């Protein structure tokens, strides 16, 4: 893990970061597709949320947008490389297990707060069509839509780790955990599949339903996995009767 603490070159660092996100994107997208379209239906666990057909060439557009985002994340990581090289940022390469676990929990909370703020901002009238509409072209979400962003949205969401590193010298392990957690939850959130259809939408385990409802309605449910920010700031889309939820299966 010394390459994160003292990377040898900017190109090497950016390439490693991009490769890391590339691997996570494809691994989680394919596993999620297998689980929600083959395994779970076979054992009668959960249900598809939105049964409408995908628009023409939707998956290709999602993959193309996501690959651009992966490249932007790689380029954007040069801010971290520069900060590490010049002493503005530091990481702990010898942290205890307890510290790693605590820091991972802090990053989970920070990730949700950062995502909510960015997502809410992107839904302002002046910004939505320019910078967020591309993601919402996936009215029926798929796991491949996870990183289908405009360049501005990719840069905005990609700032989550550099901003955290400005505030604290996190352990390498906690920092490497953040993309794994974030992309895994984001992929499940775009799975268009509800493992717990009987549960109310405000529960922690129903985040995939909340996010599909957000895509179907274009408003509300701006949070990532945790429902707390939407509840606190009154932006949560209520659990309407199935027949009243446009595009959602009863």
CSV table of C-alpha atoms in Angstrom, one decimal:
chain,number,residue,atom,x,y,z
A,1,UNK,CA,0.0,0.0,0.0
A,2,UNK,CA,3.0,2.3,-0.1
A,3,UNK,CA,2.0,3.5,-3.5
A,4,UNK,CA,-0.8,5.5,-1.9
A,5,UNK,CA,1.5,7.0,0.8
A,6,UNK,CA,4.3,7.8,-1.6
A,7,UNK,CA,3.3,7.3,-5.3
A,8,UNK,CA,6.2,7.3,-7.7
A,9,UNK,CA,4.6,9.2,-10.6
A,10,UNK,CA,1.4,11.1,-11.4
A,11,UNK,CA,0.7,8.8,-14.4
A,12,UNK,CA,1.1,5.7,-12.3
A,13,UNK,CA,-1.1,7.0,-9.5
A,14,UNK,CA,-3.9,8.1,-11.9
A,15,UNK,CA,-3.7,4.8,-13.8
A,16,UNK,CA,-3.9,2.7,-10.6
A,17,UNK,CA,-6.9,4.7,-9.3
A,18,UNK,CA,-8.7,4.4,-12.7
A,19,UNK,CA,-8.0,0.7,-12.8
A,20,UNK,CA,-9.3,0.2,-9.3
A,21,UNK,CA,-12.6,1.9,-10.1
A,22,UNK,CA,-12.8,0.1,-13.5
A,23,UNK,CA,-12.5,-3.3,-11.8
A,24,UNK,CA,-15.0,-2.4,-9.0
A,25,UNK,CA,-17.6,-1.0,-11.6
A,26,UNK,CA,-17.6,-4.1,-13.7
A,27,UNK,CA,-17.4,-6.7,-10.9
A,28,UNK,CA,-20.3,-5.2,-9.0
A,29,UNK,CA,-22.4,-4.5,-12.1
A,30,UNK,CA,-22.2,-8.0,-13.4
A,31,UNK,CA,-22.6,-9.6,-9.9
A,32,UNK,CA,-25.6,-7.4,-9.3
A,33,UNK,CA,-27.2,-8.3,-12.6
A,34,UNK,CA,-26.7,-12.0,-12.0
A,35,UNK,CA,-28.1,-11.8,-8.5
A,36,UNK,CA,-31.2,-9.7,-9.3
A,37,UNK,CA,-32.1,-11.2,-12.7
A,38,UNK,CA,-31.2,-14.9,-12.1
A,39,UNK,CA,-30.5,-15.9,-8.5
A,40,UNK,CA,-33.0,-13.9,-6.4
A,41,UNK,CA,-36.0,-14.5,-8.8
A,42,UNK,CA,-35.2,-18.2,-8.9
A,43,UNK,CA,-35.6,-18.5,-5.1
A,44,UNK,CA,-38.5,-16.0,-5.0
A,45,UNK,CA,-36.7,-13.4,-3.1
A,46,UNK,CA,-37.6,-9.8,-3.7
A,47,UNK,CA,-39.0,-8.2,-6.9
A,48,UNK,CA,-38.2,-6.0,-9.8
A,49,UNK,CA,-39.4,-2.4,-9.1
A,50,UNK,CA,-40.0,-0.9,-12.5
A,51,UNK,CA,-41.1,-3.2,-15.2
A,52,UNK,CA,-41.0,-0.7,-18.1
A,53,UNK,CA,-38.7,-1.5,-21.0
A,54,UNK,CA,-35.3,0.2,-21.2
A,55,UNK,CA,-35.0,3.0,-23.8
A,56,UNK,CA,-33.1,2.2,-27.0
A,57,UNK,CA,-29.3,1.8,-26.5
A,58,UNK,CA,-29.7,2.7,-22.8
A,59,UNK,CA,-27.1,0.2,-21.5
A,60,UNK,CA,-24.5,1.3,-24.1
A,61,UNK,CA,-25.0,4.9,-23.1
A,62,UNK,CA,-24.7,4.1,-19.4
A,63,UNK,CA,-21.5,2.1,-19.9
A,64,UNK,CA,-20.0,4.9,-22.0
A,65,UNK,CA,-20.9,7.5,-19.4
A,66,UNK,CA,-19.5,5.3,-16.6
A,67,UNK,CA,-16.2,4.7,-18.4
A,68,UNK,CA,-15.8,8.5,-18.8
A,69,UNK,CA,-16.4,8.9,-15.1
A,70,UNK,CA,-13.8,6.3,-14.3
A,71,UNK,CA,-11.3,8.2,-16.4
A,72,UNK,CA,-12.3,11.5,-14.7
A,73,UNK,CA,-11.8,9.8,-11.3
A,74,UNK,CA,-8.3,8.8,-12.4
A,75,UNK,CA,-7.5,12.3,-13.6
A,76,UNK,CA,-9.1,13.9,-10.5
A,77,UNK,CA,-7.0,11.7,-8.2
A,78,UNK,CA,-4.0,13.8,-9.2
A,79,UNK,CA,-5.1,16.3,-6.6
A,80,UNK,CA,-4.5,13.6,-4.0
A,81,UNK,CA,-1.2,12.7,-5.6
A,82,UNK,CA,-0.1,16.4,-5.6
A,83,UNK,CA,-1.3,16.7,-2.0
A,84,UNK,CA,0.7,13.7,-0.9
A,85,UNK,CA,3.8,14.7,-2.7
A,86,UNK,CA,3.8,18.2,-1.2
A,87,UNK,CA,2.7,17.4,2.3
A,88,UNK,CA,-0.8,18.9,2.1
A,89,UNK,CA,-2.3,15.4,2.6
A,90,UNK,CA,-1.1,12.5,4.6
A,91,UNK,CA,-2.2,8.9,5.2
A,92,UNK,CA,-1.6,6.5,8.0
A,93,UNK,CA,0.0,3.2,6.8
A,94,UNK,CA,0.3,1.6,10.3
A,95,UNK,CA,-3.2,2.1,11.8
A,96,UNK,CA,-4.7,-0.3,14.3
A,97,UNK,CA,-7.8,-2.4,13.4
A,98,UNK,CA,-9.9,-0.3,15.8
A,99,UNK,CA,-8.9,2.9,14.1
A,100,UNK,CA,-9.5,1.5,10.6
A,101,UNK,CA,-13.0,0.4,11.6
A,102,UNK,CA,-13.8,3.8,13.2
A,103,UNK,CA,-12.5,5.7,10.2
A,104,UNK,CA,-14.4,3.5,7.8
A,105,UNK,CA,-17.6,4.4,9.8
A,106,UNK,CA,-16.8,8.1,9.6
A,107,UNK,CA,-16.2,7.9,5.9
A,108,UNK,CA,-19.6,6.1,5.4
A,109,UNK,CA,-21.3,9.0,7.2
A,110,UNK,CA,-19.3,11.6,5.3
A,111,UNK,CA,-20.0,9.9,2.0
A,112,UNK,CA,-23.8,10.1,2.6
A,113,UNK,CA,-23.7,13.7,3.7
A,114,UNK,CA,-21.5,14.7,0.7
A,115,UNK,CA,-23.7,12.8,-1.7
A,116,UNK,CA,-26.9,14.3,-0.4
A,117,UNK,CA,-25.5,17.8,-0.6
A,118,UNK,CA,-24.1,17.3,-4.2
A,119,UNK,CA,-27.3,15.5,-5.3
A,120,UNK,CA,-29.6,18.2,-3.9
A,121,UNK,CA,-27.5,20.9,-5.6
A,122,UNK,CA,-27.6,19.1,-9.0
A,123,UNK,CA,-31.4,19.1,-8.8
A,124,UNK,CA,-31.6,22.9,-8.7
A,125,UNK,CA,-33.2,24.3,-11.8
A,126,UNK,CA,-30.1,26.1,-13.0
A,127,UNK,CA,-27.9,22.9,-12.8
A,128,UNK,CA,-30.2,20.0,-13.5
A,129,UNK,CA,-30.4,20.0,-17.3
A,130,UNK,CA,-26.7,21.0,-17.8
A,131,UNK,CA,-25.1,18.6,-15.4
A,132,UNK,CA,-27.5,15.9,-14.1
A,133,UNK,CA,-30.0,15.1,-16.8
A,134,UNK,CA,-27.6,12.6,-18.4
A,135,UNK,CA,-27.9,10.4,-15.3
A,136,UNK,CA,-31.7,10.7,-15.2
A,137,UNK,CA,-32.0,9.5,-18.8
A,138,UNK,CA,-32.0,6.1,-17.1
A,139,UNK,CA,-35.6,6.4,-16.0
A,140,UNK,CA,-35.5,2.7,-15.4
A,141,UNK,CA,-32.2,2.2,-13.7
A,142,UNK,CA,-29.7,-0.6,-14.3
A,143,UNK,CA,-26.5,-1.5,-12.5
A,144,UNK,CA,-24.6,0.0,-15.4
A,145,UNK,CA,-26.0,3.4,-14.7
A,146,UNK,CA,-24.1,3.7,-11.5
A,147,UNK,CA,-21.4,6.1,-12.9
A,148,UNK,CA,-23.3,7.5,-15.9
A,149,UNK,CA,-22.6,11.1,-15.1
A,150,UNK,CA,-21.7,14.3,-16.8
A,151,UNK,CA,-18.1,15.4,-16.4
A,152,UNK,CA,-19.1,18.1,-13.9
A,153,UNK,CA,-21.2,15.6,-11.8
A,154,UNK,CA,-18.3,13.1,-11.9
A,155,UNK,CA,-15.8,15.7,-10.7
A,156,UNK,CA,-18.3,16.9,-8.0
A,157,UNK,CA,-19.0,13.5,-6.6
A,158,UNK,CA,-15.3,12.5,-7.0
A,159,UNK,CA,-14.3,15.2,-4.5
A,160,UNK,CA,-15.6,13.1,-1.6
A,161,UNK,CA,-12.2,11.5,-0.7
A,162,UNK,CA,-9.9,14.5,-1.2
A,163,UNK,CA,-12.1,16.7,1.0
A,164,UNK,CA,-12.1,14.0,3.7
A,165,UNK,CA,-8.3,13.8,3.5
A,166,UNK,CA,-8.0,17.5,4.0
A,167,UNK,CA,-9.7,17.1,7.4
A,168,UNK,CA,-8.0,14.0,8.7
A,169,UNK,CA,-5.0,11.7,8.1
A,170,UNK,CA,-7.0,8.6,7.4
A,171,UNK,CA,-5.6,5.1,7.2
A,172,UNK,CA,-4.8,3.6,3.8
A,173,UNK,CA,-7.3,0.7,4.5
A,174,UNK,CA,-10.2,3.0,5.3
A,175,UNK,CA,-9.5,5.1,2.2
A,176,UNK,CA,-9.5,2.0,0.0
A,177,UNK,CA,-12.6,0.8,1.7
A,178,UNK,CA,-14.6,3.9,0.7
A,179,UNK,CA,-14.8,3.2,-3.0
A,180,UNK,CA,-15.7,-0.4,-2.4
A,181,UNK,CA,-18.5,0.5,-0.1
A,182,UNK,CA,-19.7,3.5,-2.2
A,183,UNK,CA,-19.7,1.6,-5.5
A,184,UNK,CA,-21.3,-1.5,-4.0
A,185,UNK,CA,-24.2,0.4,-2.4
A,186,UNK,CA,-24.5,2.6,-5.5
A,187,UNK,CA,-24.8,-0.4,-7.7
A,188,UNK,CA,-27.4,-2.0,-5.5
A,189,UNK,CA,-29.2,1.3,-5.5
A,190,UNK,CA,-29.4,1.2,-9.3
A,191,UNK,CA,-30.3,-2.5,-9.4
A,192,UNK,CA,-34.1,-1.7,-9.9
A,193,UNK,CA,-34.7,-4.6,-7.5
A,194,UNK,CA,-36.2,-4.6,-4.0
A,195,UNK,CA,-35.1,-7.4,-1.7
A,196,UNK,CA,-37.5,-6.3,1.0
A,197,UNK,CA,-40.8,-5.2,-0.6
A,198,UNK,CA,-42.8,-5.6,2.6
A,199,UNK,CA,-40.7,-3.0,4.5
A,200,UNK,CA,-41.5,0.7,4.7
A,201,UNK,CA,-39.5,3.1,2.6
A,202,UNK,CA,-37.9,4.8,5.5
A,203,UNK,CA,-36.0,1.7,6.6
A,204,UNK,CA,-32.3,1.4,6.0
A,205,UNK,CA,-32.7,-1.7,3.8
A,206,UNK,CA,-35.0,-0.1,1.3
A,207,UNK,CA,-32.5,2.3,-0.3
A,208,UNK,CA,-32.8,0.7,-3.8
A,209,UNK,CA,-36.5,1.4,-3.7
A,210,UNK,CA,-36.0,5.0,-2.6
A,211,UNK,CA,-33.5,5.6,-5.4
A,212,UNK,CA,-35.7,4.0,-8.1
A,213,UNK,CA,-38.5,6.2,-6.9
A,214,UNK,CA,-36.2,9.2,-7.3
A,215,UNK,CA,-35.4,8.2,-10.9
A,216,UNK,CA,-39.1,7.7,-11.7
A,217,UNK,CA,-40.2,11.0,-10.2
A,218,UNK,CA,-37.1,13.2,-10.7
A,219,UNK,CA,-37.4,14.7,-7.2
A,220,UNK,CA,-37.0,13.7,-3.6
A,221,UNK,CA,-34.9,10.9,-2.0
A,222,UNK,CA,-31.6,12.6,-2.6
A,223,UNK,CA,-29.7,10.5,-0.1
A,224,UNK,CA,-27.3,7.7,-0.7
A,225,UNK,CA,-28.0,4.7,1.5
A,226,UNK,CA,-29.0,6.3,4.8
A,227,UNK,CA,-32.5,7.8,4.9
A,228,UNK,CA,-31.7,10.2,7.7
A,229,UNK,CA,-30.8,13.3,5.6
A,230,UNK,CA,-34.0,13.1,3.5
A,231,UNK,CA,-36.1,12.6,6.7
A,232,UNK,CA,-34.3,15.5,8.5
A,233,UNK,CA,-34.5,17.9,5.6
A,234,UNK,CA,-38.0,16.8,4.5
A,235,UNK,CA,-37.0,15.6,1.0
A,236,UNK,CA,-38.1,12.0,1.4
A,237,UNK,CA,-40.6,10.8,-1.2
A,238,UNK,CA,-43.4,9.1,0.8
A,239,UNK,CA,-44.3,5.5,0.5
A,240,UNK,CA,-47.3,6.0,-1.8
A,241,UNK,CA,-49.8,3.3,-2.7
A,242,UNK,CA,-48.3,1.2,-5.5
A,243,UNK,CA,-50.9,2.2,-8.0
A,244,UNK,CA,-50.1,5.8,-7.4
A,245,UNK,CA,-46.3,5.4,-7.9
A,246,UNK,CA,-45.8,6.1,-11.6
A,247,UNK,CA,-43.6,3.5,-13.2
A,248,UNK,CA,-43.4,1.3,-10.1
A,249,UNK,CA,-44.7,-2.2,-10.0
A,250,UNK,CA,-47.3,-3.0,-7.3
